PDB file of C-alpha atoms in Angstrom:
ATOM      1  CA  MET A   1    -259.531 -20.850  33.496  1.00 84.00           C
ATOM      2  CA  ARG A   2    -256.955 -22.284  35.906  1.00 90.00           C
ATOM      3  CA  LYS A   3    -254.512 -25.063  34.960  1.00 89.00           C
ATOM      4  CA  LEU A   4    -254.908 -28.065  37.235  1.00 93.00           C
ATOM      5  CA  ALA A   5    -252.126 -30.190  35.744  1.00 92.00           C
ATOM      6  CA  SER A   6    -249.215 -30.044  33.326  1.00 93.00           C
ATOM      7  CA  ILE A   7    -246.959 -32.567  31.631  1.00 95.00           C
ATOM      8  CA  GLN A   8    -243.327 -32.494  32.817  1.00 95.00           C
ATOM      9  CA  LYS A   9    -240.193 -34.549  32.161  1.00 93.00           C
ATOM     10  CA  ILE A  10    -238.823 -36.735  34.943  1.00 93.00           C
ATOM     11  CA  LEU A  11    -235.283 -35.478  35.568  1.00 88.00           C
ATOM     12  CA  ARG A  12    -234.007 -38.575  37.355  1.00 91.00           C
ATOM     13  CA  THR A  13    -235.136 -41.725  39.142  1.00 94.00           C
ATOM     14  CA  GLU A  14    -233.570 -43.459  42.126  1.00 94.00           C
ATOM     15  CA  ALA A  15    -234.198 -46.779  43.816  1.00 94.00           C
ATOM     16  CA  ILE A  16    -235.666 -46.683  47.323  1.00 93.00           C
ATOM     17  CA  GLU A  17    -233.879 -49.031  49.716  1.00 92.00           C
ATOM     18  CA  GLY A  18    -236.157 -51.791  51.005  1.00 92.00           C
ATOM     19  CA  ALA A  19    -238.852 -51.089  48.395  1.00 90.00           C
ATOM     20  CA  ASP A  20    -239.251 -53.558  45.539  1.00 88.00           C
ATOM     21  CA  SER A  21    -241.913 -52.004  43.317  1.00 91.00           C
ATOM     22  CA  ILE A  22    -241.496 -48.236  43.748  1.00 94.00           C
ATOM     23  CA  GLU A  23    -238.869 -45.633  42.849  1.00 96.00           C
ATOM     24  CA  LYS A  24    -238.252 -41.975  43.662  1.00 96.00           C
ATOM     25  CA  ALA A  25    -238.458 -39.456  40.793  1.00 96.00           C
ATOM     26  CA  THR A  26    -237.500 -35.777  40.726  1.00 94.00           C
ATOM     27  CA  VAL A  27    -239.740 -33.352  38.806  1.00 92.00           C
ATOM     28  CA  LEU A  28    -239.375 -29.549  39.061  1.00 91.00           C
ATOM     29  CA  GLY A  29    -237.425 -29.969  42.310  1.00 91.00           C
ATOM     30  CA  TRP A  30    -240.121 -32.140  43.913  1.00 93.00           C
ATOM     31  CA  GLU A  31    -239.410 -35.743  44.956  1.00 93.00           C
ATOM     32  CA  LEU A  32    -242.225 -38.122  43.986  1.00 94.00           C
ATOM     33  CA  VAL A  33    -242.889 -41.827  44.449  1.00 95.00           C
ATOM     34  CA  ILE A  34    -243.544 -43.657  41.176  1.00 92.00           C
TER      35      ILE A  34
END
C-alpha cells in the first residue's frame, strides 16, 4: 500500500509581508503557507 501522507516537523516559520493571518513554513525543503 502507498503512503499518502506523513507527519513532519516544521523547521521554521516566517511572517509574510502584507499578510495578517498567514505565515510561511519550511518542511523538507518545501515552503508552505500555514
